[in-house]
PDB file of C-alpha atoms in Angstrom:
ATOM      1  CA  UNK E   1     -13.778  16.210  -7.106  1.00 96.00           C
ATOM      2  CA  UNK E   2     -12.689  12.039  -6.523  1.00 98.00           C
ATOM      3  CA  UNK E   3     -11.771  11.495  -3.131  1.00 98.00           C
ATOM      4  CA  UNK E   4      -8.824   9.045  -2.959  1.00 98.00           C
ATOM      5  CA  UNK E   5      -7.751   7.217   0.449  1.00 98.00           C
ATOM      6  CA  UNK E   6      -4.192   6.937   1.049  1.00 99.00           C
ATOM      7  CA  UNK E   7      -3.086   4.576   3.645  1.00 98.00           C
ATOM      8  CA  UNK E   8       0.329   5.447   5.319  1.00 98.00           C
ATOM      9  CA  UNK E   9       2.690   3.255   7.720  1.00 98.00           C
ATOM     10  CA  UNK E  10       4.907   5.637   9.026  1.00 98.00           C
ATOM     11  CA  UNK E  11       8.080   7.828   7.303  1.00 98.00           C
ATOM     12  CA  UNK E  12      11.008   5.475   6.008  1.00 98.00           C
ATOM     13  CA  UNK E  13      11.658   2.869   3.710  1.00 98.00           C
ATOM     14  CA  UNK E  14      12.549   0.380   6.092  1.00 98.00           C
ATOM     15  CA  UNK E  15      10.191   0.974   9.426  1.00 98.00           C
ATOM     16  CA  UNK E  16       7.277   2.782   7.677  1.00 98.00           C
ATOM     17  CA  UNK E  17       6.200   4.189   4.525  1.00 98.00           C
ATOM     18  CA  UNK E  18       8.824   4.188   1.364  1.00 98.00           C
ATOM     19  CA  UNK E  19       8.417   8.081   1.345  1.00 98.00           C
ATOM     20  CA  UNK E  20       9.217   8.520  -2.836  1.00 98.00           C
ATOM     21  CA  UNK E  21       6.065   5.882  -3.377  1.00 98.00           C
ATOM     22  CA  UNK E  22       3.920   7.869  -0.957  1.00 98.00           C
ATOM     23  CA  UNK E  23       5.254  11.474  -2.244  1.00 98.00           C
ATOM     24  CA  UNK E  24       4.896   9.763  -6.204  1.00 98.00           C
ATOM     25  CA  UNK E  25       1.019   9.104  -5.399  1.00 98.00           C
ATOM     26  CA  UNK E  26      -0.005  11.984  -3.940  1.00 98.00           C
ATOM     27  CA  UNK E  27       1.289  13.781  -6.420  1.00 98.00           C
ATOM     28  CA  UNK E  28      -0.296  11.662  -9.678  1.00 98.00           C
ATOM     29  CA  UNK E  29      -3.580  12.034  -7.326  1.00 98.00           C
ATOM     30  CA  UNK E  30      -3.175  15.953  -7.136  1.00 98.00           C
ATOM     31  CA  UNK E  31      -2.297  15.961 -11.017  1.00 98.00           C
ATOM     32  CA  UNK E  32      -5.158  14.205 -11.844  1.00 98.00           C
ATOM     33  CA  UNK E  33      -7.510  16.404 -10.373  1.00 98.00           C
ATOM     34  CA  UNK E  34      -8.581  14.053  -7.681  1.00 98.00           C
ATOM     35  CA  UNK E  35      -8.245  14.443  -3.777  1.00 98.00           C
ATOM     36  CA  UNK E  36      -5.648  12.543  -1.184  1.00 98.00           C
ATOM     37  CA  UNK E  37      -7.270  11.734   1.957  1.00 98.00           C
ATOM     38  CA  UNK E  38      -4.507  10.391   3.957  1.00 98.00           C
ATOM     39  CA  UNK E  39      -4.978   7.942   7.092  1.00 98.00           C
ATOM     40  CA  UNK E  40      -2.814   5.658   9.085  1.00 98.00           C
ATOM     41  CA  UNK E  41      -3.451   3.246  11.882  1.00 98.00           C
ATOM     42  CA  UNK E  42      -2.942   5.318  15.583  1.00 98.00           C
ATOM     43  CA  UNK E  43      -0.844   2.518  16.735  1.00 98.00           C
ATOM     44  CA  UNK E  44       2.729   2.117  17.996  1.00 98.00           C
ATOM     45  CA  UNK E  45       5.536   1.084  15.278  1.00 97.00           C
ATOM     46  CA  UNK E  46       6.928  -2.135  15.047  1.00 97.00           C
ATOM     47  CA  UNK E  47      10.752  -1.124  15.483  1.00 97.00           C
ATOM     48  CA  UNK E  48      12.222   2.105  14.546  1.00 97.00           C
ATOM     49  CA  UNK E  49      15.544   1.950  12.405  1.00 98.00           C
ATOM     50  CA  UNK E  50      18.327   4.385  11.709  1.00 98.00           C
ATOM     51  CA  UNK E  51      18.064   4.958   8.224  1.00 98.00           C
ATOM     52  CA  UNK E  52      21.753   5.896   8.048  1.00 98.00           C
ATOM     53  CA  UNK E  53      23.166   2.477   9.605  1.00 98.00           C
ATOM     54  CA  UNK E  54      20.476   0.627   8.695  1.00 96.00           C
ATOM     55  CA  UNK E  55      19.960  -0.367  12.379  1.00 97.00           C
ATOM     56  CA  UNK E  56      17.219  -1.128  14.888  1.00 97.00           C
ATOM     57  CA  UNK E  57      17.579   1.918  17.294  1.00 97.00           C
ATOM     58  CA  UNK E  58      15.696   1.483  21.398  1.00 97.00           C
ATOM     59  CA  UNK E  59      12.710   3.985  20.275  1.00 96.00           C
ATOM     60  CA  UNK E  60       9.086   4.017  20.282  1.00 97.00           C
ATOM     61  CA  UNK E  61       7.539   6.018  17.507  1.00 98.00           C
ATOM     62  CA  UNK E  62       3.692   6.220  16.512  1.00 98.00           C
ATOM     63  CA  UNK E  63       2.488   5.442  13.014  1.00 98.00           C
ATOM     64  CA  UNK E  64       0.134   8.058  13.036  1.00 98.00           C
ATOM     65  CA  UNK E  65       2.420  10.911  14.113  1.00 98.00           C
ATOM     66  CA  UNK E  66       5.031   9.388  11.797  1.00 98.00           C
ATOM     67  CA  UNK E  67       3.126   9.289   8.546  1.00 98.00           C
ATOM     68  CA  UNK E  68       1.679  13.008   9.226  1.00 98.00           C
ATOM     69  CA  UNK E  69       5.270  13.877   8.235  1.00 98.00           C
ATOM     70  CA  UNK E  70       4.361  12.842   4.794  1.00 98.00           C
ATOM     71  CA  UNK E  71       1.099  14.444   4.836  1.00 98.00           C
ATOM     72  CA  UNK E  72       2.111  17.553   6.371  1.00 98.00           C
ATOM     73  CA  UNK E  73      -0.074  17.142   9.153  1.00 98.00           C
ATOM     74  CA  UNK E  74      -3.141  16.546   6.837  1.00 98.00           C
ATOM     75  CA  UNK E  75      -4.084  13.385   7.940  1.00 98.00           C
ATOM     76  CA  UNK E  76      -6.500  11.382   9.810  1.00 98.00           C
ATOM     77  CA  UNK E  77      -6.573   8.264  12.309  1.00 98.00           C
ATOM     78  CA  UNK E  78      -7.538   5.238  10.172  1.00 98.00           C
ATOM     79  CA  UNK E  79     -10.129   4.163  12.033  1.00 98.00           C
ATOM     80  CA  UNK E  80     -12.080   7.237  11.078  1.00 98.00           C
ATOM     81  CA  UNK E  81     -12.001   6.046   7.403  1.00 98.00           C
ATOM     82  CA  UNK E  82     -15.454   5.538   6.052  1.00 98.00           C
ATOM     83  CA  UNK E  83     -15.826   3.719   2.390  1.00 98.00           C
ATOM     84  CA  UNK E  84     -19.143   5.599   1.755  1.00 97.00           C
ATOM     85  CA  UNK E  85     -17.072   9.489   1.814  1.00 98.00           C
ATOM     86  CA  UNK E  86     -13.659   7.577  -0.397  1.00 98.00           C
ATOM     87  CA  UNK E  87     -13.885   6.711  -4.483  1.00 98.00           C
ATOM     88  CA  UNK E  88     -10.985   4.489  -3.835  1.00 98.00           C
ATOM     89  CA  UNK E  89      -8.482   3.379  -1.880  1.00 98.00           C
ATOM     90  CA  UNK E  90      -4.091   3.197  -2.619  1.00 99.00           C
ATOM     91  CA  UNK E  91      -1.513   1.652  -0.247  1.00 98.00           C
ATOM     92  CA  UNK E  92       1.796   2.630  -0.897  1.00 98.00           C
ATOM     93  CA  UNK E  93       4.523   0.112   0.536  1.00 98.00           C
ATOM     94  CA  UNK E  94       7.807   0.263   2.237  1.00 98.00           C
ATOM     95  CA  UNK E  95       8.577  -2.199   5.486  1.00 98.00           C
ATOM     96  CA  UNK E  96       6.107  -0.392   7.259  1.00 98.00           C
ATOM     97  CA  UNK E  97       3.350  -1.979   5.061  1.00 98.00           C
ATOM     98  CA  UNK E  98       4.807  -5.099   5.839  1.00 98.00           C
ATOM     99  CA  UNK E  99       5.440  -4.474   9.688  1.00 98.00           C
ATOM    100  CA  UNK E 100       2.972  -1.850  10.359  1.00 98.00           C
ATOM    101  CA  UNK E 101       0.076  -2.559   8.809  1.00 98.00           C
ATOM    102  CA  UNK E 102       0.650  -6.083   8.642  1.00 98.00           C
ATOM    103  CA  UNK E 103       2.862  -8.658   9.766  1.00 98.00           C
ATOM    104  CA  UNK E 104       3.938  -9.831   6.655  1.00 97.00           C
ATOM    105  CA  UNK E 105       7.737  -9.147   7.362  1.00 97.00           C
ATOM    106  CA  UNK E 106       7.977 -11.751  10.653  1.00 97.00           C
ATOM    107  CA  UNK E 107       5.230 -13.673   9.983  1.00 97.00           C
ATOM    108  CA  UNK E 108       4.667 -14.503   6.156  1.00 95.00           C
ATOM    109  CA  UNK E 109       2.198 -16.691   4.780  1.00 96.00           C
ATOM    110  CA  UNK E 110       0.228 -16.530   8.521  1.00 96.00           C
ATOM    111  CA  UNK E 111       0.565 -13.203   8.935  1.00 97.00           C
ATOM    112  CA  UNK E 112      -2.178 -10.869  10.147  1.00 97.00           C
ATOM    113  CA  UNK E 113      -3.573  -7.562   8.790  1.00 98.00           C
ATOM    114  CA  UNK E 114      -4.699  -4.622  10.586  1.00 98.00           C
ATOM    115  CA  UNK E 115      -8.701  -4.823  11.586  1.00 98.00           C
ATOM    116  CA  UNK E 116      -9.125  -1.251  10.347  1.00 98.00           C
ATOM    117  CA  UNK E 117      -7.256  -1.332   7.536  1.00 98.00           C
ATOM    118  CA  UNK E 118      -8.781  -4.571   6.182  1.00 98.00           C
ATOM    119  CA  UNK E 119     -12.427  -3.231   6.973  1.00 98.00           C
ATOM    120  CA  UNK E 120     -11.865  -0.529   5.069  1.00 98.00           C
ATOM    121  CA  UNK E 121     -10.938  -2.416   1.679  1.00 98.00           C
ATOM    122  CA  UNK E 122     -13.733  -5.109   2.245  1.00 98.00           C
ATOM    123  CA  UNK E 123     -15.719  -2.138   2.665  1.00 98.00           C
ATOM    124  CA  UNK E 124     -14.826  -0.445  -0.650  1.00 98.00           C
ATOM    125  CA  UNK E 125     -14.499  -3.906  -2.345  1.00 98.00           C
ATOM    126  CA  UNK E 126     -18.320  -4.222  -2.061  1.00 98.00           C
ATOM    127  CA  UNK E 127     -19.104  -1.027  -3.151  1.00 98.00           C
ATOM    128  CA  UNK E 128     -17.582  -1.699  -6.079  1.00 98.00           C
ATOM    129  CA  UNK E 129     -14.653   0.698  -5.335  1.00 98.00           C
ATOM    130  CA  UNK E 130     -11.103  -0.133  -6.561  1.00 98.00           C
ATOM    131  CA  UNK E 131      -7.927  -0.622  -4.827  1.00 98.00           C
ATOM    132  CA  UNK E 132      -4.458  -0.004  -5.623  1.00 98.00           C
ATOM    133  CA  UNK E 133      -1.751  -1.692  -3.437  1.00 98.00           C
ATOM    134  CA  UNK E 134       2.135  -1.233  -4.365  1.00 98.00           C
ATOM    135  CA  UNK E 135       5.420  -2.664  -3.871  1.00 98.00           C
ATOM    136  CA  UNK E 136       5.136  -5.059  -0.820  1.00 98.00           C
ATOM    137  CA  UNK E 137       2.027  -4.255   0.377  1.00 98.00           C
ATOM    138  CA  UNK E 138      -0.018  -6.604  -2.266  1.00 98.00           C
ATOM    139  CA  UNK E 139       1.194  -9.276   0.440  1.00 97.00           C
ATOM    140  CA  UNK E 140      -1.809  -8.732   2.499  1.00 97.00           C
ATOM    141  CA  UNK E 141      -4.192  -8.930   0.357  1.00 98.00           C
ATOM    142  CA  UNK E 142      -4.652 -12.482   0.118  1.00 97.00           C
ATOM    143  CA  UNK E 143      -5.324 -12.159   4.336  1.00 97.00           C
ATOM    144  CA  UNK E 144      -8.016  -9.071   3.534  1.00 98.00           C
ATOM    145  CA  UNK E 145     -10.024 -11.341   0.627  1.00 97.00           C
ATOM    146  CA  UNK E 146     -11.153 -14.733   0.730  1.00 95.00           C
ATOM    147  CA  UNK E 147     -11.134 -15.677  -3.035  1.00 95.00           C
ATOM    148  CA  UNK E 148      -7.553 -15.178  -5.542  1.00 94.00           C
ATOM    149  CA  UNK E 149      -6.765 -12.295  -6.486  1.00 97.00           C
ATOM    150  CA  UNK E 150      -4.507 -11.640  -9.879  1.00 98.00           C
ATOM    151  CA  UNK E 151      -1.263  -9.372  -7.935  1.00 98.00           C
ATOM    152  CA  UNK E 152       2.264  -8.920  -8.744  1.00 98.00           C
ATOM    153  CA  UNK E 153       5.103  -7.754  -6.174  1.00 97.00           C
ATOM    154  CA  UNK E 154       7.410  -7.458  -9.323  1.00 97.00           C
ATOM    155  CA  UNK E 155      10.022 -10.950 -10.136  1.00 96.00           C
ATOM    156  CA  UNK E 156      11.181 -11.799  -6.502  1.00 93.00           C
ATOM    157  CA  UNK E 157      10.737 -15.748  -6.953  1.00 95.00           C
ATOM    158  CA  UNK E 158      10.269 -16.281  -3.021  1.00 95.00           C
ATOM    159  CA  UNK E 159       8.280 -13.591  -2.011  1.00 95.00           C
ATOM    160  CA  UNK E 160       5.758 -14.477  -5.115  1.00 95.00           C
ATOM    161  CA  UNK E 161       5.882 -18.121  -3.827  1.00 96.00           C
ATOM    162  CA  UNK E 162       4.058 -17.182  -0.361  1.00 96.00           C
ATOM    163  CA  UNK E 163       1.768 -14.831  -2.162  1.00 96.00           C
ATOM    164  CA  UNK E 164       0.264 -18.295  -4.210  1.00 96.00           C
ATOM    165  CA  UNK E 165       1.006 -20.493  -1.052  1.00 96.00           C
ATOM    166  CA  UNK E 166      -1.507 -17.846   0.628  1.00 96.00           C
ATOM    167  CA  UNK E 167      -3.934 -18.026  -2.028  1.00 96.00           C
ATOM    168  CA  UNK E 168      -2.833 -15.500  -4.979  1.00 97.00           C
ATOM    169  CA  UNK E 169      -2.464 -15.707  -8.488  1.00 97.00           C
ATOM    170  CA  UNK E 170       0.912 -13.802  -8.237  1.00 97.00           C
ATOM    171  CA  UNK E 171       1.777 -12.202 -12.019  1.00 97.00           C
ATOM    172  CA  UNK E 172       5.548 -11.366 -12.516  1.00 97.00           C
ATOM    173  CA  UNK E 173       5.957  -7.799 -13.916  1.00 98.00           C
ATOM    174  CA  UNK E 174       8.596  -5.395 -14.659  1.00 98.00           C
ATOM    175  CA  UNK E 175       8.789  -2.248 -12.856  1.00 98.00           C
ATOM    176  CA  UNK E 176       6.879   0.370 -15.208  1.00 98.00           C
ATOM    177  CA  UNK E 177       4.015  -1.599 -15.629  1.00 98.00           C
ATOM    178  CA  UNK E 178       1.029  -2.572 -13.205  1.00 98.00           C
ATOM    179  CA  UNK E 179      -1.591  -5.488 -13.226  1.00 98.00           C
ATOM    180  CA  UNK E 180      -5.348  -5.444 -13.258  1.00 98.00           C
ATOM    181  CA  UNK E 181      -7.421  -7.744 -12.015  1.00 98.00           C
ATOM    182  CA  UNK E 182     -10.582  -6.438 -13.816  1.00 97.00           C
ATOM    183  CA  UNK E 183     -12.890  -8.516 -11.795  1.00 97.00           C
ATOM    184  CA  UNK E 184     -12.367  -7.204  -8.421  1.00 98.00           C
ATOM    185  CA  UNK E 185     -11.019  -3.710  -9.199  1.00 98.00           C
ATOM    186  CA  UNK E 186      -7.529  -4.410  -7.866  1.00 98.00           C
ATOM    187  CA  UNK E 187      -4.603  -2.617  -9.398  1.00 98.00           C
ATOM    188  CA  UNK E 188      -0.745  -3.754  -8.232  1.00 98.00           C
ATOM    189  CA  UNK E 189       2.907  -2.524  -9.369  1.00 98.00           C
ATOM    190  CA  UNK E 190       6.144  -3.137  -8.066  1.00 98.00           C
ATOM    191  CA  UNK E 191       7.629   0.053  -7.326  1.00 98.00           C
ATOM    192  CA  UNK E 192      10.659  -0.255  -5.327  1.00 98.00           C
ATOM    193  CA  UNK E 193      10.709  -4.015  -5.037  1.00 98.00           C
ATOM    194  CA  UNK E 194      12.481  -3.532  -8.461  1.00 98.00           C
ATOM    195  CA  UNK E 195      12.879   0.201  -8.852  1.00 98.00           C
ATOM    196  CA  UNK E 196      16.684   1.335  -8.896  1.00 98.00           C
ATOM    197  CA  UNK E 197      15.758   5.152  -8.753  1.00 98.00           C
ATOM    198  CA  UNK E 198      13.127   7.207  -8.301  1.00 98.00           C
ATOM    199  CA  UNK E 199      12.175   7.700 -12.158  1.00 98.00           C
ATOM    200  CA  UNK E 200      11.753   4.241 -12.375  1.00 98.00           C
ATOM    201  CA  UNK E 201       9.189   3.806  -9.749  1.00 98.00           C
ATOM    202  CA  UNK E 202       7.203   6.351 -10.902  1.00 98.00           C
ATOM    203  CA  UNK E 203       6.512   4.536 -14.159  1.00 98.00           C
ATOM    204  CA  UNK E 204       4.500   1.977 -12.260  1.00 98.00           C
ATOM    205  CA  UNK E 205       2.961   4.214  -9.873  1.00 98.00           C
ATOM    206  CA  UNK E 206       1.431   6.676 -12.105  1.00 98.00           C
ATOM    207  CA  UNK E 207       0.136   4.147 -13.724  1.00 98.00           C
ATOM    208  CA  UNK E 208      -1.544   2.531 -11.017  1.00 98.00           C
ATOM    209  CA  UNK E 209      -3.129   5.490  -9.833  1.00 98.00           C
ATOM    210  CA  UNK E 210      -4.266   6.691 -13.519  1.00 98.00           C
ATOM    211  CA  UNK E 211      -5.628   2.906 -13.563  1.00 98.00           C
ATOM    212  CA  UNK E 212      -7.023   3.030 -10.371  1.00 98.00           C
ATOM    213  CA  UNK E 213      -9.012   6.857 -11.329  1.00 98.00           C
ATOM    214  CA  UNK E 214     -10.206   5.479 -14.230  1.00 98.00           C
ATOM    215  CA  UNK E 215     -11.910   2.345 -12.104  1.00 98.00           C
ATOM    216  CA  UNK E 216     -13.391   4.558 -10.322  1.00 97.00           C
ATOM    217  CA  UNK E 217     -15.258   6.561 -12.957  1.00 93.00           C
ATOM    218  CA  UNK E 218     -16.773   3.211 -14.411  1.00 84.00           C
TER     219      UNK E 218
END
């Protein structure tokens, strides 16, 4: 059974993993007969947002503990992830990807990526294993790899320009499709960068999971 690493960044669209994206990813992996292995960095969240009001609150939360809500407790610290035990890696979006896995939300093109995630992604790539990034998560790819990748975050021109400034080749993409960099086995999809509801998000995410698994077979 293929083991697909899934890196989470908290629990909730405004300060962690986008829950719909994460759950659709886990469901698609399970329905494909593969096994999801969840990881998250054991670090404090960048901030905590009240998801009812949209306002920041004076709390401190841990990314691993919050991610465990989505994974039903079946999750490991990211520093325990090993490329040789995984067949692929998928990173859902949400503001946590841009706040807790990297600093794109605050630093844009000058952002830094969590070193544990960067090392894991590089090791998987060097082993010829595929990567899938969705929503805003592809924004960290130009900071992980020192060569240009074909990626998408959808059709947001301003964000696309920042990614191009960082060295990526941005490809506009509708919500129900994916962009595949065949040479480097990297798959991206817009998800909630464009989705208006969970059904729309599912189309692209399910395609991404299917292509990542197919590349893992190749």
